[in-house]
Amino acid sequence: MKNEDADIHNRVFKYHPGAQRLLLLFFVFQVKNMWDTIIWNDGIAFILHHIFAGAAAWGGMYPGCCHYYALFYFGFSEISTAILCLLANFDEHFGVKGLDLALPMTKITLGGAFVVSFIVCRLVMWPFVTYHYVQDTLTALKSNHRLLEGRKTYLKAILVCCCGLSLIQFLFVHMIIETGKTELEKLFG
C-alpha cells in the first residue's frame, strides 16, 4: 500500500471502536433533539440541522466510514452545544424560573463561553477540518480502494450532510448575533 493510500485508509476507511460508540450516542442525541425541536416549534433551521447531523452520524456508523473525523464533528465541535444546554436553564421563559435573576453573572459567563466556543469550534476550526475531510472523501471516491465498495453511497451522503451543516452554521451565527443584541440591551438598556 502506497503512503497516500495508507493515509486515506486511516482517515476514511479505518474502523475506530470509540468513534463507532460516539456516532451511536450522537445519532440518539439527534433523535431526541429532533423530538424537542418539533415539540417546542424551534423552526426549520433546527429541523434541518438535526436531519443532517443525524444522517451523517447514521452514515458514519457504517464500519470504518470516516471515523477519523467523528471525534471532531460529533465531539469537539459540540462543546458549544454543551455550554448552550447549560445556558438554556437561564432562559426566562423556558428555563428554571428566576435562575437568570438569581445568578445573572453566571448567565453572562455562560453566554460569553458559548459565543467564544462557537466561534473557535464552528467558525475557526470547522472550515479547516472540513477542507481536509472533503479532500480525503473526494480522493477516496476517486480511488480504487478495496473498501470503497459498500461505502460509496455513505461517503456521498455524509459529504452532502457536511455541506448542509456548514451552510447552517451561517444561519446560527446570525441567530447568535440577534440573541446577543437582545440580551445586551436587557443588561445595559
Coordinates of N, CA and C in Angstrom, one line a residue:
M1 N 0.8 -1.2 0.0 CA 0.0 0.0 0.0 C 0.9 1.2 0.0
K2 N 0.7 2.1 -1.0 CA 1.4 3.4 -1.0 C 1.1 4.2 0.2
N3 N 2.0 5.2 0.5 CA 1.8 6.0 1.7 C 0.5 6.8 1.6
E4 N 0.1 7.4 0.4 CA -1.1 8.1 0.2 C -2.3 7.2 0.5
D5 N -2.2 6.0 -0.1 CA -3.3 5.0 0.1 C -3.5 4.7 1.6
A6 N -2.4 4.6 2.3 CA -2.4 4.3 3.8 C -3.1 5.4 4.5
D7 N -2.8 6.7 4.1 CA -3.4 7.8 4.8 C -4.9 7.9 4.6
I8 N -5.3 7.7 3.3 CA -6.7 7.6 3.0 C -7.4 6.5 3.8
H9 N -6.7 5.4 3.8 CA -7.3 4.2 4.5 C -7.5 4.6 6.0
N10 N -6.5 5.2 6.6 CA -6.6 5.6 8.1 C -7.7 6.7 8.3
R11 N -7.8 7.6 7.4 CA -8.7 8.7 7.7 C -10.2 8.5 7.2
V12 N -10.3 7.6 6.1 CA -11.7 7.4 5.6 C -12.2 6.1 5.8
F13 N -11.4 5.0 5.8 CA -11.9 3.7 5.8 C -11.7 2.9 7.1
K14 N -10.8 3.4 8.0 CA -10.4 2.6 9.2 C -11.5 2.7 10.3
Y15 N -11.8 1.5 10.8 CA -12.8 1.4 11.9 C -12.1 1.8 13.2
H16 N -12.8 2.6 14.0 CA -12.3 3.0 15.3 C -13.5 2.8 16.3
P17 N -13.3 1.8 17.2 CA -14.5 1.5 18.1 C -15.0 2.7 18.9
G18 N -14.1 3.5 19.3 CA -14.6 4.7 20.1 C -15.4 5.6 19.2
A19 N -15.0 5.8 18.0 CA -15.8 6.6 17.0 C -17.2 6.0 16.8
Q20 N -17.2 4.7 16.7 CA -18.5 4.0 16.5 C -19.5 4.3 17.6
R21 N -19.0 4.2 18.9 CA -19.8 4.5 20.0 C -20.2 5.9 20.0
L22 N -19.3 6.8 19.7 CA -19.7 8.2 19.7 C -20.8 8.5 18.7
L23 N -20.6 7.9 17.5 CA -21.6 8.1 16.4 C -23.0 7.6 16.9
L24 N -23.0 6.5 17.5 CA -24.3 5.9 18.0 C -24.9 6.9 19.0
L25 N -24.2 7.3 20.0 CA -24.7 8.2 21.0 C -25.1 9.5 20.4
F26 N -24.4 10.0 19.4 CA -24.8 11.3 18.7 C -26.0 11.1 17.9
F27 N -26.2 10.0 17.3 CA -27.4 9.7 16.5 C -28.6 9.7 17.4
V28 N -28.5 9.0 18.6 CA -29.6 9.0 19.5 C -29.9 10.4 20.0
F29 N -28.9 11.2 20.3 CA -29.0 12.6 20.8 C -29.7 13.4 19.7
Q30 N -29.5 13.2 18.4 CA -30.2 13.9 17.4 C -31.6 13.5 17.3
V31 N -31.9 12.2 17.5 CA -33.3 11.8 17.5 C -34.1 12.5 18.6
K32 N -33.5 12.6 19.8 CA -34.1 13.2 21.0 C -34.2 14.7 20.7
N33 N -33.2 15.3 20.1 CA -33.3 16.8 19.8 C -34.3 17.1 18.7
M34 N -34.4 16.2 17.8 CA -35.5 16.4 16.7 C -36.8 16.4 17.4
W35 N -37.1 15.5 18.3 CA -38.4 15.5 19.0 C -38.6 16.8 19.8
D36 N -37.6 17.3 20.5 CA -37.7 18.5 21.2 C -37.9 19.7 20.2
T37 N -37.2 19.7 19.1 CA -37.4 20.8 18.1 C -38.8 20.8 17.6
I38 N -39.4 19.7 17.4 CA -40.8 19.6 16.9 C -41.8 20.1 18.0
I39 N -41.6 19.5 19.2 CA -42.5 19.8 20.3 C -42.4 21.3 20.6
W40 N -41.2 21.9 20.6 CA -41.1 23.3 21.0 C -41.1 24.2 19.9
N41 N -41.4 23.7 18.7 CA -41.5 24.5 17.5 C -40.3 25.5 17.3
D42 N -39.1 24.9 17.3 CA -37.9 25.7 17.2 C -37.6 26.2 15.8
G43 N -38.2 25.6 14.7 CA -38.0 26.1 13.4 C -37.3 25.2 12.5
I44 N -37.4 25.6 11.2 CA -36.8 24.7 10.1 C -35.3 24.6 10.2
A45 N -34.6 25.6 10.6 CA -33.1 25.5 10.7 C -32.7 24.4 11.6
F46 N -33.4 24.3 12.7 CA -33.0 23.3 13.7 C -33.4 21.9 13.2
I47 N -34.6 21.8 12.5 CA -35.0 20.6 11.9 C -34.0 20.1 10.9
L48 N -33.6 21.0 10.0 CA -32.6 20.6 9.0 C -31.2 20.2 9.7
H49 N -30.9 20.9 10.7 CA -29.6 20.6 11.4 C -29.7 19.2 12.0
H50 N -30.8 18.9 12.6 CA -30.9 17.5 13.2 C -31.0 16.4 12.2
I51 N -31.6 16.7 11.1 CA -31.7 15.7 10.0 C -30.3 15.5 9.4
F52 N -29.6 16.6 9.1 CA -28.2 16.4 8.5 C -27.3 15.8 9.5
A53 N -27.3 16.2 10.8 CA -26.4 15.7 11.8 C -26.7 14.2 12.0
G54 N -28.0 13.9 12.2 CA -28.4 12.5 12.4 C -28.0 11.6 11.3
A55 N -28.3 12.1 10.0 CA -28.0 11.3 8.9 C -26.4 11.1 8.7
A56 N -25.7 12.1 9.0 CA -24.2 11.9 9.0 C -23.7 10.9 10.0
A57 N -24.3 11.0 11.2 CA -23.9 10.0 12.3 C -24.3 8.6 11.9
W58 N -25.5 8.5 11.3 CA -26.0 7.2 10.8 C -25.1 6.6 9.8
G59 N -24.7 7.4 8.8 CA -23.8 7.0 7.7 C -22.5 6.7 8.2
G60 N -22.0 7.4 9.2 CA -20.7 7.2 9.8 C -20.6 5.9 10.5
M61 N -21.8 5.4 11.0 CA -21.8 4.1 11.7 C -21.5 2.9 10.8
Y62 N -21.6 3.1 9.5 CA -21.2 2.0 8.6 C -19.7 1.8 8.9
P63 N -19.3 0.6 9.3 CA -18.0 0.3 9.9 C -16.8 1.0 9.1
G64 N -16.2 1.9 9.8 CA -15.0 2.5 9.2 C -15.3 3.6 8.2
C65 N -16.4 4.2 8.3 CA -16.8 5.3 7.3 C -16.5 6.6 7.9
C66 N -15.3 7.2 7.7 CA -14.9 8.5 8.1 C -14.8 8.6 9.7
H67 N -14.5 7.5 10.3 CA -14.4 7.5 11.8 C -13.3 8.5 12.3
Y68 N -12.3 8.7 11.5 CA -11.2 9.6 11.9 C -11.8 11.0 12.2
Y69 N -12.8 11.4 11.4 CA -13.3 12.8 11.6 C -14.4 12.8 12.6
A70 N -14.9 11.7 13.1 CA -16.1 11.7 14.0 C -15.8 12.4 15.3
L71 N -14.6 12.3 15.9 CA -14.2 12.9 17.1 C -14.4 14.5 17.0
F72 N -14.0 15.0 15.9 CA -14.2 16.5 15.8 C -15.7 16.8 15.6
Y73 N -16.3 16.3 14.5 CA -17.7 16.7 14.2 C -18.7 16.3 15.2
F74 N -18.6 15.2 15.8 CA -19.6 14.7 16.8 C -19.2 14.8 18.2
G75 N -18.0 15.4 18.4 CA -17.5 15.5 19.8 C -17.0 16.9 20.1
F76 N -15.8 17.2 19.6 CA -15.2 18.5 19.9 C -16.0 19.7 19.4
S77 N -16.6 19.6 18.2 CA -17.4 20.8 17.7 C -18.7 21.0 18.5
E78 N -19.0 20.0 19.3 CA -20.3 20.1 20.1 C -20.0 20.7 21.5
I79 N -18.8 21.2 21.8 CA -18.6 21.9 23.1 C -19.5 23.1 23.2
S80 N -19.7 23.8 22.2 CA -20.6 25.0 22.3 C -22.0 24.5 22.6
T81 N -22.4 23.4 22.0 CA -23.8 22.9 22.3 C -23.9 22.5 23.8
A82 N -22.9 21.9 24.4 CA -22.9 21.6 25.8 C -23.1 22.8 26.7
I83 N -22.4 23.9 26.3 CA -22.5 25.1 27.1 C -23.9 25.7 26.8
L84 N -24.4 25.7 25.6 CA -25.7 26.2 25.3 C -26.8 25.5 26.1
C85 N -26.6 24.2 26.4 CA -27.6 23.4 27.2 C -27.6 23.9 28.6
L86 N -26.4 24.3 29.1 CA -26.4 24.9 30.5 C -27.0 26.3 30.5
L87 N -26.7 27.1 29.4 CA -27.3 28.4 29.3 C -28.8 28.4 29.2
A88 N -29.3 27.4 28.6 CA -30.8 27.3 28.4 C -31.5 27.3 29.7
N89 N -30.9 26.8 30.8 CA -31.5 26.8 32.1 C -31.8 28.3 32.6
F90 N -31.1 29.2 32.0 CA -31.3 30.6 32.4 C -32.3 31.4 31.6
D91 N -32.9 30.7 30.6 CA -34.0 31.4 29.8 C -35.1 31.7 30.6
E92 N -35.6 33.0 30.5 CA -36.7 33.5 31.4 C -38.0 32.8 31.1
H93 N -38.2 32.3 29.9 CA -39.5 31.6 29.5 C -39.4 30.1 29.7
F94 N -38.4 29.5 29.2 CA -38.3 28.0 29.1 C -37.3 27.4 30.1
G95 N -36.6 28.2 30.8 CA -35.6 27.7 31.8 C -36.1 27.6 33.2
V96 N -35.2 27.5 34.1 CA -35.6 27.5 35.5 C -36.1 28.9 36.0
K97 N -37.3 29.0 36.4 CA -37.9 30.3 36.8 C -37.0 31.0 37.8
G98 N -36.6 32.2 37.5 CA -35.8 33.0 38.5 C -34.3 32.8 38.5
L99 N -33.9 31.8 37.8 CA -32.4 31.5 37.8 C -31.6 32.6 37.1
D100 N -32.2 33.2 36.1 CA -31.5 34.3 35.4 C -31.3 35.5 36.4
L101 N -32.3 35.7 37.3 CA -32.3 36.8 38.2 C -31.4 36.5 39.4
A102 N -31.4 35.2 39.8 CA -30.6 34.8 41.0 C -29.1 34.8 40.7
L103 N -28.8 34.4 39.4 CA -27.4 34.2 39.1 C -27.1 34.9 37.7
P104 N -27.2 36.3 37.7 CA -27.0 37.0 36.4 C -25.6 36.9 35.9
M105 N -24.6 36.9 36.8 CA -23.2 36.8 36.3 C -22.9 35.4 35.7
T106 N -23.5 34.4 36.2 CA -23.4 33.0 35.7 C -23.9 33.0 34.3
K107 N -25.1 33.6 34.1 CA -25.7 33.6 32.8 C -24.8 34.3 31.8
I108 N -24.3 35.5 32.2 CA -23.4 36.2 31.3 C -22.1 35.4 31.0
T109 N -21.6 34.8 32.0 CA -20.4 34.0 31.8 C -20.6 32.8 30.8
L110 N -21.7 32.1 31.0 CA -22.1 31.0 30.1 C -22.4 31.5 28.7
G111 N -23.0 32.7 28.6 CA -23.3 33.3 27.3 C -22.0 33.6 26.6
G112 N -21.1 34.2 27.3 CA -19.8 34.5 26.7 C -19.0 33.3 26.3
A113 N -19.0 32.3 27.2 CA -18.3 31.0 26.9 C -18.9 30.3 25.7
F114 N -20.3 30.4 25.6 CA -20.9 29.8 24.4 C -20.5 30.5 23.1
V115 N -20.5 31.8 23.1 CA -20.1 32.6 21.9 C -18.6 32.3 21.5
V116 N -17.7 32.3 22.5 CA -16.3 32.0 22.2 C -16.1 30.6 21.7
S117 N -16.8 29.6 22.4 CA -16.6 28.2 21.9 C -17.2 28.0 20.5
F118 N -18.3 28.7 20.2 CA -18.9 28.6 18.9 C -18.0 29.2 17.9
I119 N -17.4 30.3 18.1 CA -16.5 30.9 17.2 C -15.3 30.0 17.0
V120 N -14.7 29.5 18.0 CA -13.5 28.7 17.9 C -13.8 27.4 17.2
C121 N -14.8 26.7 17.7 CA -15.1 25.3 17.1 C -15.8 25.4 15.8
R122 N -16.8 26.3 15.6 CA -17.6 26.2 14.4 C -17.2 27.2 13.3
L123 N -16.5 28.3 13.7 CA -16.1 29.3 12.7 C -14.7 29.3 12.3
V124 N -13.8 28.8 13.3 CA -12.4 28.8 13.0 C -11.9 27.4 12.6
M125 N -12.2 26.4 13.5 CA -11.7 25.1 13.3 C -12.5 24.3 12.2
W126 N -13.8 24.5 12.2 CA -14.7 23.7 11.3 C -14.3 23.8 9.8
P127 N -14.0 25.1 9.3 CA -13.6 25.1 7.9 C -12.3 24.4 7.6
F128 N -11.4 24.4 8.5 CA -10.1 23.7 8.3 C -10.3 22.2 8.3
V129 N -11.0 21.7 9.3 CA -11.3 20.2 9.3 C -12.1 19.8 8.1
T130 N -13.1 20.6 7.8 CA -14.0 20.3 6.6 C -13.2 20.3 5.3
Y131 N -12.3 21.2 5.1 CA -11.4 21.2 3.9 C -10.7 19.8 3.8
H132 N -10.1 19.4 4.9 CA -9.4 18.1 4.8 C -10.3 16.9 4.7
Y133 N -11.5 17.0 5.3 CA -12.5 15.9 5.2 C -12.9 15.8 3.8
V134 N -13.3 17.0 3.1 CA -13.7 17.0 1.8 C -12.6 16.4 0.8
Q135 N -11.4 16.9 1.0 CA -10.3 16.4 0.2 C -10.1 14.9 0.3
D136 N -10.1 14.4 1.5 CA -10.0 13.0 1.8 C -11.2 12.2 1.2
T137 N -12.4 12.7 1.3 CA -13.5 12.0 0.8 C -13.5 11.9 -0.7
L138 N -13.2 13.1 -1.3 CA -13.2 13.1 -2.8 C -12.1 12.2 -3.4
T139 N -10.9 12.2 -2.7 CA -9.8 11.3 -3.1 C -10.3 9.9 -2.9
A140 N -10.9 9.5 -1.8 CA -11.4 8.2 -1.6 C -12.4 7.7 -2.7
L141 N -13.3 8.7 -3.0 CA -14.3 8.3 -4.0 C -13.7 8.1 -5.4
K142 N -12.6 8.8 -5.7 CA -12.0 8.6 -7.0 C -11.0 7.4 -7.0
S143 N -10.8 6.8 -5.8 CA -9.8 5.7 -5.7 C -10.4 4.4 -6.1
N144 N -9.5 3.4 -6.2 CA -9.9 2.0 -6.4 C -9.7 1.2 -5.1
H145 N -9.8 1.9 -4.0 CA -9.6 1.2 -2.7 C -10.6 0.1 -2.5
R146 N -10.1 -1.0 -2.0 CA -11.0 -2.2 -1.9 C -12.1 -2.0 -0.9
L147 N -12.0 -1.0 0.0 CA -13.1 -0.8 1.0 C -14.1 0.3 0.5
L148 N -13.9 0.8 -0.7 CA -14.8 1.8 -1.3 C -16.2 1.1 -1.5
E149 N -16.1 -0.1 -2.0 CA -17.4 -0.8 -2.3 C -18.2 -1.0 -1.0
G150 N -19.4 -0.6 -1.1 CA -20.3 -0.6 0.1 C -20.3 0.7 0.9
R151 N -19.3 1.5 0.7 CA -19.2 2.8 1.4 C -19.5 4.0 0.5
K152 N -19.5 3.8 -0.7 CA -19.6 4.9 -1.7 C -20.8 5.8 -1.4
T153 N -22.0 5.2 -1.3 CA -23.2 5.9 -1.1 C -23.1 6.6 0.3
Y154 N -22.6 6.0 1.3 CA -22.5 6.6 2.6 C -21.5 7.8 2.6
L155 N -20.4 7.6 1.9 CA -19.5 8.7 1.8 C -20.1 10.0 1.1
K156 N -20.8 9.7 0.0 CA -21.5 10.8 -0.7 C -22.6 11.5 0.2
A157 N -23.3 10.7 0.9 CA -24.4 11.2 1.8 C -23.8 12.0 2.9
I158 N -22.7 11.5 3.5 CA -22.1 12.2 4.6 C -21.5 13.6 4.1
L159 N -21.0 13.5 2.9 CA -20.4 14.8 2.3 C -21.5 15.8 2.1
V160 N -22.7 15.4 1.6 CA -23.8 16.3 1.4 C -24.3 16.8 2.8
C161 N -24.3 16.0 3.8 CA -24.7 16.4 5.2 C -23.7 17.4 5.7
C162 N -22.4 17.2 5.5 CA -21.4 18.1 6.0 C -21.6 19.5 5.3
C163 N -21.8 19.5 4.0 CA -22.0 20.8 3.3 C -23.3 21.5 3.9
G164 N -24.4 20.7 4.1 CA -25.6 21.3 4.6 C -25.3 21.9 6.0
L165 N -24.6 21.1 6.9 CA -24.4 21.6 8.2 C -23.4 22.8 8.2
S166 N -22.5 22.9 7.2 CA -21.6 24.0 7.1 C -22.4 25.3 6.8
L167 N -23.4 25.1 5.9 CA -24.2 26.3 5.5 C -25.1 26.8 6.6
I168 N -25.6 25.8 7.4 CA -26.5 26.1 8.5 C -25.7 26.9 9.6
Q169 N -24.4 26.7 9.7 CA -23.6 27.5 10.7 C -23.8 29.0 10.5
F170 N -23.9 29.4 9.2 CA -24.1 30.9 9.0 C -25.4 31.4 9.5
L171 N -26.4 30.6 9.4 CA -27.7 31.0 10.0 C -27.6 31.0 11.5
F172 N -26.9 30.1 12.1 CA -26.7 30.1 13.5 C -26.0 31.3 14.0
V173 N -25.0 31.7 13.2 CA -24.2 32.9 13.6 C -25.2 34.1 13.6
H174 N -26.0 34.2 12.6 CA -27.0 35.3 12.6 C -27.9 35.3 13.8
M175 N -28.4 34.1 14.2 CA -29.2 33.9 15.3 C -28.5 34.3 16.6
I176 N -27.2 33.9 16.7 CA -26.4 34.2 17.9 C -26.3 35.8 18.0
I177 N -26.0 36.4 16.9 CA -25.8 37.9 16.9 C -27.1 38.6 17.4
E178 N -28.2 38.2 16.8 CA -29.5 38.8 17.2 C -29.8 38.5 18.6
T179 N -29.7 37.3 19.1 CA -29.9 37.0 20.5 C -29.0 37.8 21.4
G180 N -27.7 37.8 21.0 CA -26.7 38.6 21.8 C -27.1 40.1 21.9
K181 N -27.6 40.7 20.8 CA -28.0 42.1 20.9 C -29.2 42.2 21.9
T182 N -30.1 41.3 21.8 CA -31.3 41.4 22.7 C -30.9 41.3 24.1
E183 N -30.0 40.3 24.4 CA -29.6 40.1 25.8 C -28.7 41.3 26.3
L184 N -27.9 41.8 25.5 CA -27.1 43.0 25.9 C -28.0 44.2 26.1
E185 N -29.0 44.4 25.3 CA -30.0 45.5 25.5 C -30.7 45.4 26.9
K186 N -31.0 44.1 27.3 CA -31.7 43.9 28.6 C -30.7 44.3 29.7
L187 N -29.4 44.0 29.5 CA -28.4 44.2 30.6 C -28.1 45.7 30.7
F188 N -27.9 46.4 29.5 CA -27.4 47.7 29.5 C -28.4 48.8 29.1
G189 N -29.6 48.3 28.8 CA -30.7 49.2 28.4 C -30.5 49.9 27.2

